[in-house]
Coordinates of C-alpha atoms in Angstrom, one line a residue:
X1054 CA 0.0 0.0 0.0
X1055 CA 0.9 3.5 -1.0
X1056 CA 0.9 6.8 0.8
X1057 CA 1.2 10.1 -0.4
X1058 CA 3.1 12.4 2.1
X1059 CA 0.7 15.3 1.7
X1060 CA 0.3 17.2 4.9
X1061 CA 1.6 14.2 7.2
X1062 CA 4.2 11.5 7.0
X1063 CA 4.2 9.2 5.0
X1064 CA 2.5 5.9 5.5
X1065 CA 19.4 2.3 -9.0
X1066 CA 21.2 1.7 -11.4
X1067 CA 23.3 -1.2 -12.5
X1068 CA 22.8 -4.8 -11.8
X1069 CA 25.4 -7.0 -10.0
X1070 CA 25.0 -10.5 -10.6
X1071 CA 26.4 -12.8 -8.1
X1072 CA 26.6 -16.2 -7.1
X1073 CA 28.0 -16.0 -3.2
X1074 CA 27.4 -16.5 0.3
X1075 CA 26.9 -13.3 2.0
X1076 CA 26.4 -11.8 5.6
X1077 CA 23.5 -14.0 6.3
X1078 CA 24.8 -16.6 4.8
X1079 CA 22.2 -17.4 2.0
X1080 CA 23.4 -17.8 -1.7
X1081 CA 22.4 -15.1 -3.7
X1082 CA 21.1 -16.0 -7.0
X1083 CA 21.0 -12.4 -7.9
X1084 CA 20.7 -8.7 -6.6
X1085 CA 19.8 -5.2 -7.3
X1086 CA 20.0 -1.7 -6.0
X1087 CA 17.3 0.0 -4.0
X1088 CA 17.1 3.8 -3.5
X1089 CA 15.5 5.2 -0.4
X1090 CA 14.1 8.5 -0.6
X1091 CA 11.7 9.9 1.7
X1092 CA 11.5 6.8 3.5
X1093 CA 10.1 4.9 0.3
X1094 CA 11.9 2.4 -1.9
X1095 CA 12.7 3.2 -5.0
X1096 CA 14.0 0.5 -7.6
X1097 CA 15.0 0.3 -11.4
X1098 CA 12.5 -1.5 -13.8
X1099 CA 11.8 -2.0 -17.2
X1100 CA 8.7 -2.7 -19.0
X1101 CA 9.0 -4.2 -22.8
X1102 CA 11.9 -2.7 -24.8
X1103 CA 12.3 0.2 -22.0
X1104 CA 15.3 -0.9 -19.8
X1105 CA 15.4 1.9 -16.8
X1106 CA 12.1 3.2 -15.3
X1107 CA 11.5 4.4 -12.1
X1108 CA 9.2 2.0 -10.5
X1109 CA 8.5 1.9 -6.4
X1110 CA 8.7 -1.3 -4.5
X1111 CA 5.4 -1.8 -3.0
X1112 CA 5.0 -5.2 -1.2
X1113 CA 1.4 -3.6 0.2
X1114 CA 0.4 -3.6 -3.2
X1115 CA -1.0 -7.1 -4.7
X1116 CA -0.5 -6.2 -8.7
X1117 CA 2.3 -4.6 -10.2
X1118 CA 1.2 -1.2 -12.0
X1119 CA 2.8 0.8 -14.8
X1120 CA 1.7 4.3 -15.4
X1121 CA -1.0 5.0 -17.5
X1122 CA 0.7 8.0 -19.7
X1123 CA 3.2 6.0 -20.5
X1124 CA 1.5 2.6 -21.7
X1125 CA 1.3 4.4 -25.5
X1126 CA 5.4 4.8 -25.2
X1127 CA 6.0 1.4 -24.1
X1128 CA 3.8 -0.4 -26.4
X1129 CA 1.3 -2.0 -23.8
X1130 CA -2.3 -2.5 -25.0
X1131 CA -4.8 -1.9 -22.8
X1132 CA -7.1 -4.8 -22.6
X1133 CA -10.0 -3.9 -20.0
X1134 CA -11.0 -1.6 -17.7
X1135 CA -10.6 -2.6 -14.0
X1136 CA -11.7 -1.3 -10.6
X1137 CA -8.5 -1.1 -7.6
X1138 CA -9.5 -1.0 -4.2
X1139 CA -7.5 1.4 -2.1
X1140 CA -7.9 3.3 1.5
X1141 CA -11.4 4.1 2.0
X1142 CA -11.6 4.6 -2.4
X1143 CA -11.3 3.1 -5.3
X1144 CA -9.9 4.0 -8.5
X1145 CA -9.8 3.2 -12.1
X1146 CA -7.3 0.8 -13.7
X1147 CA -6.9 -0.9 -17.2
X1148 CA -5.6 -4.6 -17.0
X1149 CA -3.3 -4.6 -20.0
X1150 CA -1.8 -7.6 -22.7
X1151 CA 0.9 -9.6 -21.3
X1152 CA 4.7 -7.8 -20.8
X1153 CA 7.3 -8.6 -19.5
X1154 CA 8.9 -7.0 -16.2
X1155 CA 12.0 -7.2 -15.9
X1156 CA 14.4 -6.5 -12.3
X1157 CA 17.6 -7.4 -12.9
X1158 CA 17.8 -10.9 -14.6
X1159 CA 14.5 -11.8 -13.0
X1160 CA 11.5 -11.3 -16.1
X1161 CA 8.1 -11.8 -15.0
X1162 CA 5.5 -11.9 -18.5
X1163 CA 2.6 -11.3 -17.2
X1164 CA -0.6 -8.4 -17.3
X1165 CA -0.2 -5.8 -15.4
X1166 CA -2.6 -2.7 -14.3
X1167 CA -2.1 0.5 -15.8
X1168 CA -3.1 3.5 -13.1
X1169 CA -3.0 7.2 -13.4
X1170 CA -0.1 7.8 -11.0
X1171 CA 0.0 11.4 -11.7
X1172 CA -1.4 12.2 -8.4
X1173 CA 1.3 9.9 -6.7
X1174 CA 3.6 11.4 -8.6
X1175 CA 2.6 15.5 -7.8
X1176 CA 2.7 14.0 -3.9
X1177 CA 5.9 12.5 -3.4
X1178 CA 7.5 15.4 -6.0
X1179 CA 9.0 12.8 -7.9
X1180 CA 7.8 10.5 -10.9
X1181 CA 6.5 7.3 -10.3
X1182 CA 6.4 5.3 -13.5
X1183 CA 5.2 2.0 -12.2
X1184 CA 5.0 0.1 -9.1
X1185 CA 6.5 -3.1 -8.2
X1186 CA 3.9 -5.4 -6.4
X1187 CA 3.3 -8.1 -4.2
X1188 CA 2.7 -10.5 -7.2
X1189 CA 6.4 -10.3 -8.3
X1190 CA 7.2 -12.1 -4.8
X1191 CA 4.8 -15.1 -5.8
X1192 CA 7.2 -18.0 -6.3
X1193 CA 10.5 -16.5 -5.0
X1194 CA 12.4 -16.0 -2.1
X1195 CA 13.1 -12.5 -2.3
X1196 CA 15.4 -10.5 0.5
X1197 CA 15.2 -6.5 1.1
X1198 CA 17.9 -5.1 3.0
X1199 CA 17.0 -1.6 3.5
X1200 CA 20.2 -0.6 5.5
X1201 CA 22.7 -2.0 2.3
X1202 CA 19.9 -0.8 0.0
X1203 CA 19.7 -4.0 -1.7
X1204 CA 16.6 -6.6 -3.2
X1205 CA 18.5 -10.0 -3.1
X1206 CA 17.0 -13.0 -5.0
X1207 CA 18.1 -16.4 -3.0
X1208 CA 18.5 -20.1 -4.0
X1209 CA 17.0 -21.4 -0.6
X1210 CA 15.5 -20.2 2.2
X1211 CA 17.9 -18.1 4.7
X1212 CA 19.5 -19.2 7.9
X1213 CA 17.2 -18.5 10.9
X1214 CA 19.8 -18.2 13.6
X1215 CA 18.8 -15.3 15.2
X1216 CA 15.8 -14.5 13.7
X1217 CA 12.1 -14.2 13.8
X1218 CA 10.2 -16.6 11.5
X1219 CA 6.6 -15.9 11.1
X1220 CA 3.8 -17.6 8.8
X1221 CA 3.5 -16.4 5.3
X1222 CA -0.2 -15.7 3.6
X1223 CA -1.3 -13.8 1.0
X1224 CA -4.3 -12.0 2.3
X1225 CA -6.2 -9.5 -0.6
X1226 CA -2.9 -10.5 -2.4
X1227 CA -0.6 -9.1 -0.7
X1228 CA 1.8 -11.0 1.7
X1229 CA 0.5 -10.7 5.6
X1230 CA 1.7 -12.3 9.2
X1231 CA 0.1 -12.8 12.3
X1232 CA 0.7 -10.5 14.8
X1233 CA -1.0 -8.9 18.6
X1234 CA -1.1 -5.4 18.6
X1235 CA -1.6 -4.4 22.5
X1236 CA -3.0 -6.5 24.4
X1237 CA -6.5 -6.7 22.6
X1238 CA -6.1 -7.5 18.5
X1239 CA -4.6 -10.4 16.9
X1240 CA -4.8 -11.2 12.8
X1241 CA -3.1 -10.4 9.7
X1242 CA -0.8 -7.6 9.1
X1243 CA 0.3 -6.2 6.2
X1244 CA 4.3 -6.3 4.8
X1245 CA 4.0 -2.7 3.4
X1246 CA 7.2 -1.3 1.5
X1247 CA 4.4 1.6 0.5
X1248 CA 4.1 2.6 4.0
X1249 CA 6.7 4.4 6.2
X1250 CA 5.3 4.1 8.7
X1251 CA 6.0 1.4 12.1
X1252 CA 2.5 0.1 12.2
X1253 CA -1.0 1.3 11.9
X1254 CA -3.7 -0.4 13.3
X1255 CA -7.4 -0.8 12.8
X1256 CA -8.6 0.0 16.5
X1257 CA -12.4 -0.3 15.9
X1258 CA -14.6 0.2 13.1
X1259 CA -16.8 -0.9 10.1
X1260 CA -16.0 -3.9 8.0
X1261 CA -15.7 -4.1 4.6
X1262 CA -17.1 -7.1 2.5
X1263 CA -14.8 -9.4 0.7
X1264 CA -11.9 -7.8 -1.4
X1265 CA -12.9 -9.3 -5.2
X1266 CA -10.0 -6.3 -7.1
X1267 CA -6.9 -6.0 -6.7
X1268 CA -5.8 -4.1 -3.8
X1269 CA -3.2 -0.9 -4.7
X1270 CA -3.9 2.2 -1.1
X1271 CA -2.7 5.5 -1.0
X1272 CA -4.3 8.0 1.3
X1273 CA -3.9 12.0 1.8
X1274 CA -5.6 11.8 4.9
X1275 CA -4.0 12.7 8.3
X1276 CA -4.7 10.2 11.1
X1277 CA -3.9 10.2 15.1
X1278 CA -1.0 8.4 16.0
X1279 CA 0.2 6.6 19.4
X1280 CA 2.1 4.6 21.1
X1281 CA 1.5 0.9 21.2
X1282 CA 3.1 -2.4 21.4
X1283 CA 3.4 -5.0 18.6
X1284 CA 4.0 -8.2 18.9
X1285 CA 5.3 -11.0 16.0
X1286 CA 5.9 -14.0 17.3
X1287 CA 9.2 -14.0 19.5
X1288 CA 9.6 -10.3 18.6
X1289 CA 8.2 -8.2 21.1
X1290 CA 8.5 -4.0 20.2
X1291 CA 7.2 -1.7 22.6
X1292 CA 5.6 1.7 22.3
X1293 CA 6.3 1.4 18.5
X1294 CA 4.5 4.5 16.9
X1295 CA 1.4 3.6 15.5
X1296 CA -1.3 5.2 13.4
X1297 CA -4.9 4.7 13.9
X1298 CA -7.5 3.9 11.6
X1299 CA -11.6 3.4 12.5
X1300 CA -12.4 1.6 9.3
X1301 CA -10.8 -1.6 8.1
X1302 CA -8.8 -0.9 5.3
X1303 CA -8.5 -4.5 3.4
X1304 CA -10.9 -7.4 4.3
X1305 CA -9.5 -10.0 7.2
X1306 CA -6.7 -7.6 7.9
X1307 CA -5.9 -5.9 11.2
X1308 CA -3.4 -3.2 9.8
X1309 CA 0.1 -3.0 8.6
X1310 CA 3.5 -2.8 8.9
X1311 CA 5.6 -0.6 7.0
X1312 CA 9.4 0.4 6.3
X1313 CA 10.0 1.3 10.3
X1314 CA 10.1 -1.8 11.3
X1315 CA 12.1 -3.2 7.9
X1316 CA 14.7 -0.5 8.3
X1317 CA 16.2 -2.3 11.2
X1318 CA 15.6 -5.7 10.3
X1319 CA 16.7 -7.8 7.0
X1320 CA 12.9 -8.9 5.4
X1321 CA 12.7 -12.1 3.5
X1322 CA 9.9 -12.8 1.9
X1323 CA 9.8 -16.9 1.0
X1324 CA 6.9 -17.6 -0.9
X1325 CA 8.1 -21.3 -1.5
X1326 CA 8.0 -21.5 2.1
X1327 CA 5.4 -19.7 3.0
X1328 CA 7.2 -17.7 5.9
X1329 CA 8.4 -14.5 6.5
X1330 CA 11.8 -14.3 8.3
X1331 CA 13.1 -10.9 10.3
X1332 CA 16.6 -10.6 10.7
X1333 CA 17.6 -7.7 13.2
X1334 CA 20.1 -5.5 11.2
X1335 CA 23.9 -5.3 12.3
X1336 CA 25.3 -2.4 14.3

């Protein structure tokens, strides 16, 4: 899920292909550069015959998008119109002919939505030309290392020496874990690389029926914060800030979690597996 940071906070280059064991101690198939840039994730892409577009890495989002303006340019045929479910919105999409997506070695043919992301764009001041989604995880075992700034594809799951493993489901197709925030709600978070926020947490408030579109959120709309604790298996954070919401914002999901929490631990994302493994980052 996507946040614009309009009046409140918000919610690349070459390729290096490797074949090594590194600080964790998993062999890296591949790897690529991420850019952070106000507190979002930022990674090289390209679409067709177009080899470097600017794309943001959005676990919380369960399809991959490419900008709408620029479909013509690129050569990808809108198919049929589409309807994304977002934050308390929804918005109009096109599902387009088959592409291919390509991160680093990795190609992924497939349709993708084509979104107006002009109002992203005017948001974060900078523009976004796609987004990189949860469905590009489906099948991998994919590694973001925020601190190093790096997406890592690995060959087998990593070690867990030290770490916190957690249940993997896609939830409104987009990868969740179980978690307890307080002492009150336990269900399925969102893993949101759209959000940086630490958490935020559906308190109380009206459900929503069944998710049936693809799920892609970015709100403009402030919110109270405040402390609370979160708890993910083994991993117990205190007084993390966290963001309150009154109305569920996906079916059977409690909240999210969002690049606080990944930028002090290593996030692997094992689909294969199904499970989730946080590494606490190196001092």
């Amino acid at each position: 899920m996507l946040q614009v940071p309009i009046l409140r906070s918000l919610c690349l280059g070459g390729l290096s292909l490797v074949n090594f064991i590194a600080d964790a101690r998993a062999e890296i198939l591949w790897e690529a550069p991420l850019e952070l840039r106000n507190g979002l994730v930022w990674i090289k892409a390209g679409v067709g015959d177009e080899k470097s577009l600017r794309f943001l890495l959005d676990t919380g989002a369960g399809s991959s998008f490419v900008d709408l303006g620029s479909t013509k340019d690129l050569g990808v045929k809108l198919v049929s119109p589409e309807i994304v479910d977002g934050v308390n919105s929804s918005s109009q999409a096109w599902r387009t002919s088959p592409i291919d997506l390509k991160i680093g070695p990795a190609t992924m043919r497939k349709s993708l939505l084509a979104m107006d992301l002009r109002p992203i764009s005017r948001g974060l001041r900078r523009q976004v030309e796609g987004v990189l989604g949860a469905d590009f995880f489906q099948g991998r075992i994919l590694q973001i290392d925020l601190k190093k700034k790096r997406l890592r594809a690995l060959a087998s799951p990593p070690p867990t020496a030290g770490a916190v493993v957690l249940p993997l489901k896609f939830v409104n197709d987009a990868p969740c874990v179980p978690g307890t925030v307080g002492n009150q709600s336990t269900g399925w978070l969102r893993l949101d690389t759209g959000c940086v926020d630490f958490l935020q947490w559906v308190e109380t408030g009206t459900k929503i029926s069944k998710a049936a579109n693809a799920s892609f959120g970015f709100s403009n709309a402030s919110m109270p914060y405040r402390r609370e604790d979160l708890f993910l298996g083994s991993l117990a954070l205190r007084g993390v800030r966290t963001g309150i919401h009154h109305r569920e914002l996906f079916p059977q999901e409690i909240g999210l979690i969002g690049n606080g929490l990944f930028s002090r631990h290593v996030l692997t994302i094992d689909c294969p597996s199904k499970q989730v493994v946080l590494l606490p980052q190196s001092r």
